[in-house]
JSON list of C-alpha atoms in Angstrom, two decimals:
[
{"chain": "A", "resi": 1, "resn": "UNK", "atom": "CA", "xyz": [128.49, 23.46, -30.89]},
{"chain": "A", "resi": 2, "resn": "UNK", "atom": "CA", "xyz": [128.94, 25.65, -27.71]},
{"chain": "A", "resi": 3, "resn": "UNK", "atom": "CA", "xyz": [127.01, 28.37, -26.50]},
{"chain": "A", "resi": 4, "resn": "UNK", "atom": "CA", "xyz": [128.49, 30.62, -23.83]},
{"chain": "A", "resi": 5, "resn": "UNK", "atom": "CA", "xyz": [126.62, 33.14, -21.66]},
{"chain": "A", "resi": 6, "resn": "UNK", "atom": "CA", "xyz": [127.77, 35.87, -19.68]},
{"chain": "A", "resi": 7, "resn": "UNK", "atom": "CA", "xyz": [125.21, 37.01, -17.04]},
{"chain": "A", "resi": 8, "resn": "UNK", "atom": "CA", "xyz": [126.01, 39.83, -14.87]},
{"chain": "A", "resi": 9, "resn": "UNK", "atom": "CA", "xyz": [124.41, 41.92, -12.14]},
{"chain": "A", "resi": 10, "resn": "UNK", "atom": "CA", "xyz": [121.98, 44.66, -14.04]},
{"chain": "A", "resi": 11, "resn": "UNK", "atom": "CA", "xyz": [123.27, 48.35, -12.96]},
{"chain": "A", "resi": 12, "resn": "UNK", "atom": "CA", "xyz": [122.38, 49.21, -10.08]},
{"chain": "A", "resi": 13, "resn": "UNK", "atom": "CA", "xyz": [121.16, 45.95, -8.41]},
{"chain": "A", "resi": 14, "resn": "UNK", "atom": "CA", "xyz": [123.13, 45.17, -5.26]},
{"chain": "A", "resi": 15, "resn": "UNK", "atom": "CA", "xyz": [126.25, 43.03, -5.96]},
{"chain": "A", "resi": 16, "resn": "UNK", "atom": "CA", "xyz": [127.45, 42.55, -2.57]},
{"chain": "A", "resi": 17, "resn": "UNK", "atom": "CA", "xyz": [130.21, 39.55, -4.61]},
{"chain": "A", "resi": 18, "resn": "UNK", "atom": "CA", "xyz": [130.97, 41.78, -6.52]},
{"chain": "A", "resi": 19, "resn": "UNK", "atom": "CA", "xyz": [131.89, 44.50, -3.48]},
{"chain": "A", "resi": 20, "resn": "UNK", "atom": "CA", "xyz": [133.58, 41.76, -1.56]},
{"chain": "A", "resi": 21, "resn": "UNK", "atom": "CA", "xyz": [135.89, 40.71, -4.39]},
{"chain": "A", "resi": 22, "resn": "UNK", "atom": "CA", "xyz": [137.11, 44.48, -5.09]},
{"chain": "A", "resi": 23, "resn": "UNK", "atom": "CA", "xyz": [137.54, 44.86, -1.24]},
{"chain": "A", "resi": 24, "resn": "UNK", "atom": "CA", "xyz": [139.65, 41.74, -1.19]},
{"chain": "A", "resi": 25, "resn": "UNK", "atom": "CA", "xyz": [141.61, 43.09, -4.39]},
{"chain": "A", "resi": 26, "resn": "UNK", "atom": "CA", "xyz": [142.09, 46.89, -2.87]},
{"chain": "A", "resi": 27, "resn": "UNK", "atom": "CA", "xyz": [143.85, 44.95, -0.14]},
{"chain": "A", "resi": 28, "resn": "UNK", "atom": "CA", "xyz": [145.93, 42.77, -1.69]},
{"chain": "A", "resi": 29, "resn": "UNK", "atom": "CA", "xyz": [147.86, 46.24, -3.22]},
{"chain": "A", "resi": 30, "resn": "UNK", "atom": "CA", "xyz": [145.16, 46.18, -6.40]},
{"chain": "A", "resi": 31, "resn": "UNK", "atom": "CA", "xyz": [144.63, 50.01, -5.78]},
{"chain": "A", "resi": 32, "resn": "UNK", "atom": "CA", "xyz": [143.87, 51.24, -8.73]},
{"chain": "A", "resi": 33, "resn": "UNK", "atom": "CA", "xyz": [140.54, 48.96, -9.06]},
{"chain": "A", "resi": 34, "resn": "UNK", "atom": "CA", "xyz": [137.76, 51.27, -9.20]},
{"chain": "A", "resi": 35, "resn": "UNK", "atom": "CA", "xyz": [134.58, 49.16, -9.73]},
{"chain": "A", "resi": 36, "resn": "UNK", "atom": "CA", "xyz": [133.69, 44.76, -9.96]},
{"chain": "A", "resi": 37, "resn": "UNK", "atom": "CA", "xyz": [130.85, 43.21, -11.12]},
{"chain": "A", "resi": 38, "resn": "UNK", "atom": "CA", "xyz": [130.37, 38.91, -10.01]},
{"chain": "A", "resi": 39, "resn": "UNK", "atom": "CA", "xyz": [128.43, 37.32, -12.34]},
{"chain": "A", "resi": 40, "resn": "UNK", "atom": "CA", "xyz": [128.12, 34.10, -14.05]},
{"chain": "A", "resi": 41, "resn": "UNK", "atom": "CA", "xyz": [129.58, 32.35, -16.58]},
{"chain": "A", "resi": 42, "resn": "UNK", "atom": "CA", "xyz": [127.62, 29.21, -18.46]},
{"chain": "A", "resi": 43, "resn": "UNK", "atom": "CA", "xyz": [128.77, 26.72, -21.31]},
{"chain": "A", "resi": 44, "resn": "UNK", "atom": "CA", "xyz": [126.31, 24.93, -22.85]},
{"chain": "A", "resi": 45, "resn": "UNK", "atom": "CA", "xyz": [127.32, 22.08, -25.56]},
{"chain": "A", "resi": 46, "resn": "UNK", "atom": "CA", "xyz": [124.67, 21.36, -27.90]},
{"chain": "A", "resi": 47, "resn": "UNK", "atom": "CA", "xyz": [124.31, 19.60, -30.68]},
{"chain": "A", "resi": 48, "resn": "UNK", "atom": "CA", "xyz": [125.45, 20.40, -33.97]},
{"chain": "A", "resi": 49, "resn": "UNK", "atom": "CA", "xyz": [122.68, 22.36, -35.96]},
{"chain": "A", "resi": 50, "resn": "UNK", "atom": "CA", "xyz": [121.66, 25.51, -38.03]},
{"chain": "A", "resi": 51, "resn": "UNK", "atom": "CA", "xyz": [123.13, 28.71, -36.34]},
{"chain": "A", "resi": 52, "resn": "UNK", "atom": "CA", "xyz": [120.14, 30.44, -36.80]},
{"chain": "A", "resi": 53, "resn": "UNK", "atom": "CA", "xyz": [118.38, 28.24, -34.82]},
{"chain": "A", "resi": 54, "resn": "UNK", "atom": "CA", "xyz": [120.92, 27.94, -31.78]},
{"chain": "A", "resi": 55, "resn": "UNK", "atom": "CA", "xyz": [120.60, 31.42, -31.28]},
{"chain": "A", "resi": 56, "resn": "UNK", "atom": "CA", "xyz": [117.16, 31.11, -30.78]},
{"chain": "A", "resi": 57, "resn": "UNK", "atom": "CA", "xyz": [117.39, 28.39, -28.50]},
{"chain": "A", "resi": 58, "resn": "UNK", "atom": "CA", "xyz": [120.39, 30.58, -26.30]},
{"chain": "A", "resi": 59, "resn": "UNK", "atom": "CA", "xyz": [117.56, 33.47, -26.18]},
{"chain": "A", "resi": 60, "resn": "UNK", "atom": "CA", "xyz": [114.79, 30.93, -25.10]},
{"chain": "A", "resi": 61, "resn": "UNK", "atom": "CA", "xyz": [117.55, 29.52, -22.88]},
{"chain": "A", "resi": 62, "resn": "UNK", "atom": "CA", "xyz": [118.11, 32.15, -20.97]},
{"chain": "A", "resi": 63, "resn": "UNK", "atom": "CA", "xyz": [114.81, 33.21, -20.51]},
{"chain": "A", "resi": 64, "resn": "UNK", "atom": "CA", "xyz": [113.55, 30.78, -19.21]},
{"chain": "A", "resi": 65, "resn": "UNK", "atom": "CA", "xyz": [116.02, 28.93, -17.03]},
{"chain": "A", "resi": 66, "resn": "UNK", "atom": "CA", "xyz": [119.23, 30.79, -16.86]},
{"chain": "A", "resi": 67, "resn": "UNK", "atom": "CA", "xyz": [118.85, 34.12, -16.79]},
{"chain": "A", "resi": 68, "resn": "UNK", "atom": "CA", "xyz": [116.56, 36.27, -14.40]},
{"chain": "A", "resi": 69, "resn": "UNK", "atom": "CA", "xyz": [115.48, 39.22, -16.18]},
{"chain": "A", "resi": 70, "resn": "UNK", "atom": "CA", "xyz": [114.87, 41.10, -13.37]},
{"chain": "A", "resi": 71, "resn": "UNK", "atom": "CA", "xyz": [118.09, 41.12, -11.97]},
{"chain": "A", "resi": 72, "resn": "UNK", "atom": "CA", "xyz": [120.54, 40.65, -14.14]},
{"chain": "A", "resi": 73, "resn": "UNK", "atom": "CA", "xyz": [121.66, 41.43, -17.58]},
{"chain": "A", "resi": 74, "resn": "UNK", "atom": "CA", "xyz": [123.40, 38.82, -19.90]},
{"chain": "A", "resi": 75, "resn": "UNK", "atom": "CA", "xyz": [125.08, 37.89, -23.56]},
{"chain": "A", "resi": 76, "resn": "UNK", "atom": "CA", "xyz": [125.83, 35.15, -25.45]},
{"chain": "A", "resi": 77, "resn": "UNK", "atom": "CA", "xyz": [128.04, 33.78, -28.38]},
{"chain": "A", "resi": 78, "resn": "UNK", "atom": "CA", "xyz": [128.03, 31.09, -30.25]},
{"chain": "A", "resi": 79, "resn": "UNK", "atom": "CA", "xyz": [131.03, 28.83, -31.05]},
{"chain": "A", "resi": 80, "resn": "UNK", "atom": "CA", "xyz": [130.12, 26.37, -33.78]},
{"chain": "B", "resi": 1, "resn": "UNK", "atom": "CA", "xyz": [139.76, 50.05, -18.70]},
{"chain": "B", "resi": 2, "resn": "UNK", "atom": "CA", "xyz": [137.74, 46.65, -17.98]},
{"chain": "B", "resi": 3, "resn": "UNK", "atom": "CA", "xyz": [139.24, 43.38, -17.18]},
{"chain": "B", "resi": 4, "resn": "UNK", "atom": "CA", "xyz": [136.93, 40.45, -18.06]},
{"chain": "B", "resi": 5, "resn": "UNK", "atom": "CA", "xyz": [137.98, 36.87, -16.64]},
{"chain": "B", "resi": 6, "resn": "UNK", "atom": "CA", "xyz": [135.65, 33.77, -17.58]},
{"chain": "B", "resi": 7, "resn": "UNK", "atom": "CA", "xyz": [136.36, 31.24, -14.97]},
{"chain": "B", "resi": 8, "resn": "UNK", "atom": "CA", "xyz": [134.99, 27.61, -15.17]},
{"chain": "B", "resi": 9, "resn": "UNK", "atom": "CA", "xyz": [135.56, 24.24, -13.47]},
{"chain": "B", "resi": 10, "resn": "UNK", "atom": "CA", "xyz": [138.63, 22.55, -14.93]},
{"chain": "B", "resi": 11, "resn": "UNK", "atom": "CA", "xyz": [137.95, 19.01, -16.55]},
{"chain": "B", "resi": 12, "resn": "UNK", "atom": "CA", "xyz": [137.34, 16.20, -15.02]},
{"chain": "B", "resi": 13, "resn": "UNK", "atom": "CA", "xyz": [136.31, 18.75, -11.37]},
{"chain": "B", "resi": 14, "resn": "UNK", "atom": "CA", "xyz": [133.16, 17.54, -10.77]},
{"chain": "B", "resi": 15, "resn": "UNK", "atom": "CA", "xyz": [130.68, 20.43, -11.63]},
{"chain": "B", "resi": 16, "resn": "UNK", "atom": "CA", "xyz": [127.21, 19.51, -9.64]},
{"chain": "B", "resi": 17, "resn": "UNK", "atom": "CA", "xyz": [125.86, 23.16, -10.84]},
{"chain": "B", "resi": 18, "resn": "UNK", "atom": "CA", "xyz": [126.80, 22.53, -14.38]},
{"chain": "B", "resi": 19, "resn": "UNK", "atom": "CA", "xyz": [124.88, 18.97, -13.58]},
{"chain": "B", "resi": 20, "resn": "UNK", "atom": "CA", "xyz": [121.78, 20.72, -11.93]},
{"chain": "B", "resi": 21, "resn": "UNK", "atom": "CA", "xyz": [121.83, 22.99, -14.95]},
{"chain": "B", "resi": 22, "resn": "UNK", "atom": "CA", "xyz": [121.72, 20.66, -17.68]},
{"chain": "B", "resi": 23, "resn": "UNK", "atom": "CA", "xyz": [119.28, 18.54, -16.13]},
{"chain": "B", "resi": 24, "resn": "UNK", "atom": "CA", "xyz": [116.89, 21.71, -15.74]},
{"chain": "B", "resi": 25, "resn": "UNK", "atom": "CA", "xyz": [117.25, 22.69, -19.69]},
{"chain": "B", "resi": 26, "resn": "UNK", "atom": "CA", "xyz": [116.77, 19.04, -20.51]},
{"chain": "B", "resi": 27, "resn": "UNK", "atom": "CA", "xyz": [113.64, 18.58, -18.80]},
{"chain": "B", "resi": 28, "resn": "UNK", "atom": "CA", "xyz": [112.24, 21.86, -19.84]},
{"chain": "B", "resi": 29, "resn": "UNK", "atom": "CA", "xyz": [112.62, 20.43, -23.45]},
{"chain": "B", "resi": 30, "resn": "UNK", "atom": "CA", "xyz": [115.90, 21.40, -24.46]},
{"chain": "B", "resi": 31, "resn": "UNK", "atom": "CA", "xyz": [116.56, 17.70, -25.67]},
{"chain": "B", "resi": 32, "resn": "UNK", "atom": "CA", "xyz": [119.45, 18.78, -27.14]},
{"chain": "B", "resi": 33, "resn": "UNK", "atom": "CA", "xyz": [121.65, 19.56, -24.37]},
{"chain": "B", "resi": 34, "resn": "UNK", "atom": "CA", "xyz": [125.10, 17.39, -23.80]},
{"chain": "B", "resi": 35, "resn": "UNK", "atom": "CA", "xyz": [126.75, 19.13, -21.70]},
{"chain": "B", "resi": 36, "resn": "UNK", "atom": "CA", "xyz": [126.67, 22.22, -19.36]},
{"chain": "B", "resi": 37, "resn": "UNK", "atom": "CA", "xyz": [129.62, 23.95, -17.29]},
{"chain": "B", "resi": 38, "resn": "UNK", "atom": "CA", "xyz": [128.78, 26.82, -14.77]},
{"chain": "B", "resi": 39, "resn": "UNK", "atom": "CA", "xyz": [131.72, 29.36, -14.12]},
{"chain": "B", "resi": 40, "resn": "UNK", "atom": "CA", "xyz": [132.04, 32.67, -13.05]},
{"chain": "B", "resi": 41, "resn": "UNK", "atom": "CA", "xyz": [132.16, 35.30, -15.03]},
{"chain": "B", "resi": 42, "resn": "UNK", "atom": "CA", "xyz": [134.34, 38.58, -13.01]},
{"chain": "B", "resi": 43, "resn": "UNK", "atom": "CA", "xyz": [134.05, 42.05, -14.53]},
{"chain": "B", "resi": 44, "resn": "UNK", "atom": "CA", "xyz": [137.55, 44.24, -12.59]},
{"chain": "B", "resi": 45, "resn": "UNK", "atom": "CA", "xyz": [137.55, 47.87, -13.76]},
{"chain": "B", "resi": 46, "resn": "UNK", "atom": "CA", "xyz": [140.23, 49.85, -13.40]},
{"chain": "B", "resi": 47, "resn": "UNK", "atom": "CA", "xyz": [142.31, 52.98, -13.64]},
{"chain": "B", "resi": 48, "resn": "UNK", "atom": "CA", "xyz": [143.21, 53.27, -17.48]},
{"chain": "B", "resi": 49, "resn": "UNK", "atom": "CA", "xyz": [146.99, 52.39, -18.08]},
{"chain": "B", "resi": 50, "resn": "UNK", "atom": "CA", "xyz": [149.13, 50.51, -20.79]},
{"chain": "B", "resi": 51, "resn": "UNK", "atom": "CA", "xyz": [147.69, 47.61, -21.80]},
{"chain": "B", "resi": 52, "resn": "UNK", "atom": "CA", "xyz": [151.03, 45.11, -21.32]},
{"chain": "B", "resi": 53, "resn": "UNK", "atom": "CA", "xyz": [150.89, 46.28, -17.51]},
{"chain": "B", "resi": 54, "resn": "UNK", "atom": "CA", "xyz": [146.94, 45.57, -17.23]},
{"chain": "B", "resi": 55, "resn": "UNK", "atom": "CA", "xyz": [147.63, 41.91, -18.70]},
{"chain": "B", "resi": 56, "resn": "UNK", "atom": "CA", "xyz": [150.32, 41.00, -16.34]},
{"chain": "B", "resi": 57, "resn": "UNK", "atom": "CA", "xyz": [148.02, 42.72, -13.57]},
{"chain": "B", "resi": 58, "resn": "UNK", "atom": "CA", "xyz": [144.82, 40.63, -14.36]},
{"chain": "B", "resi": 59, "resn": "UNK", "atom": "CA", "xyz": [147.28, 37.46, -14.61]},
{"chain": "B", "resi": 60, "resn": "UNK", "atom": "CA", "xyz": [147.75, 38.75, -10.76]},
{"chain": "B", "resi": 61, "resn": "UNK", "atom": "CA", "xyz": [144.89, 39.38, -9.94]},
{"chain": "B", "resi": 62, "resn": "UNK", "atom": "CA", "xyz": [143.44, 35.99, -11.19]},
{"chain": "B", "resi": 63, "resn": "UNK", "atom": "CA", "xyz": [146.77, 33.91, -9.55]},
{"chain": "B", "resi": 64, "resn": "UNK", "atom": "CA", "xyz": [146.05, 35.60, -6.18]},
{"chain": "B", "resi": 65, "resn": "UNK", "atom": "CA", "xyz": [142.36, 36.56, -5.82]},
{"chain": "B", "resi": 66, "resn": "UNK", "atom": "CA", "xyz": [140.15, 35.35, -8.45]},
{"chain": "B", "resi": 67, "resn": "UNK", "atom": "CA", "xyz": [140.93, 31.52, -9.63]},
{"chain": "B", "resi": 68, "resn": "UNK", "atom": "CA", "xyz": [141.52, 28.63, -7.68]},
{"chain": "B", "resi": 69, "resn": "UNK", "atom": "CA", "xyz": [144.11, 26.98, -9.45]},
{"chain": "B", "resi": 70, "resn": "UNK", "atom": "CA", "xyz": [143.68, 23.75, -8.79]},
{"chain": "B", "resi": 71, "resn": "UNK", "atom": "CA", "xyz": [140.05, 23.51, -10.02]},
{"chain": "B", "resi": 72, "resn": "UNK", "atom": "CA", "xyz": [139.21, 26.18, -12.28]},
{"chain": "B", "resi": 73, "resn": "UNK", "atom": "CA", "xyz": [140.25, 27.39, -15.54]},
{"chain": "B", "resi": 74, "resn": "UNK", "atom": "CA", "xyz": [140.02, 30.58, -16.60]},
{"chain": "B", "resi": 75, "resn": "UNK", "atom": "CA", "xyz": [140.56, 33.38, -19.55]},
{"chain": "B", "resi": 76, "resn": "UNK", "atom": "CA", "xyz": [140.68, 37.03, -19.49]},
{"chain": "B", "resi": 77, "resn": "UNK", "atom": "CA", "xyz": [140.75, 39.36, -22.11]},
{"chain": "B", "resi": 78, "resn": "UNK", "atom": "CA", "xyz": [141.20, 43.62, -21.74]},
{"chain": "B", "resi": 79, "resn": "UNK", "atom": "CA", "xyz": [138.89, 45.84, -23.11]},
{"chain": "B", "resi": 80, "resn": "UNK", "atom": "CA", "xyz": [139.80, 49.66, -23.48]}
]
C-alpha cells in the first residue's frame, strides 16, 4: 500500500521557491497567477496491512522524520 | 481557483532523496518501508475562470515552468 504526503510551507513562513516559481510564471505570460506555494511531495510504499494502522504510522511518519512542524503544514492519503 | 501539481521522479530516474528518505524511516524503526519517492508538490493560485481553460493552462504551466519532462512525472488536479 502507498501513502502519499503533501507538505507545504505553513502560512506565513517565508517561501522564497515558492516566490521564485510565480515570478518565473508572471513572466512567461502566466498573468493571472496571484499566489504559489513549493512544497513537497513524498510516496511511501509500505507493506500491505490494516488501514487503521497505516494511518497511524503516516502520522508518526511525519512527525518524526518528514515533516517539520514548525514550518510547514502537511496531509496525507492512503492508497491501499 | 488553486492548481495543485504532484511532481515525482519518473521510474527508473535515480531518486537519491527518495533513497536518503527511506533509509531514515527504516532505521528509525519503520521496518516496513519498501520504497520511498520524493517529489514536489506546487500549489499555483489563480484568477478564477472556466475550468476547461485552467486545465489546458496548468498543462502549460507544467510543460514550460514546472516539470522537467524528461525525469519527472507529474499530476495536477483543479480545485474551485
Amino acid at each position: 500500500m502507498l501513502i502519499k504526503f503533501y507538505i507545504k510551507p505553513r502560512k506565513g513562513v517565508l517561501d522564497p521557491q515558492g516566490r521564485a516559481v510565480s515570478e518565473s510564471l508572471k513572466s512567461l505570460g502566466f498573468s493571472d497567477v496571484k499566489d504559489v506555494k513549493v512544497g513537497k511531495y513524498i510516496e511511501v510504499y509500505i507493506e500491505n496491512k490494516d488501514k487503521e494502522k497505516a494511518v497511524e504510522e503516516a502520522k508518526e511518519m511525519a512527525r518524526k522524520a518528514l515533516v517539520n512542524d514548525l514550518i510547514e503544514d502537511y496531509e496525507f492519503e492512503i492508497v491501499e
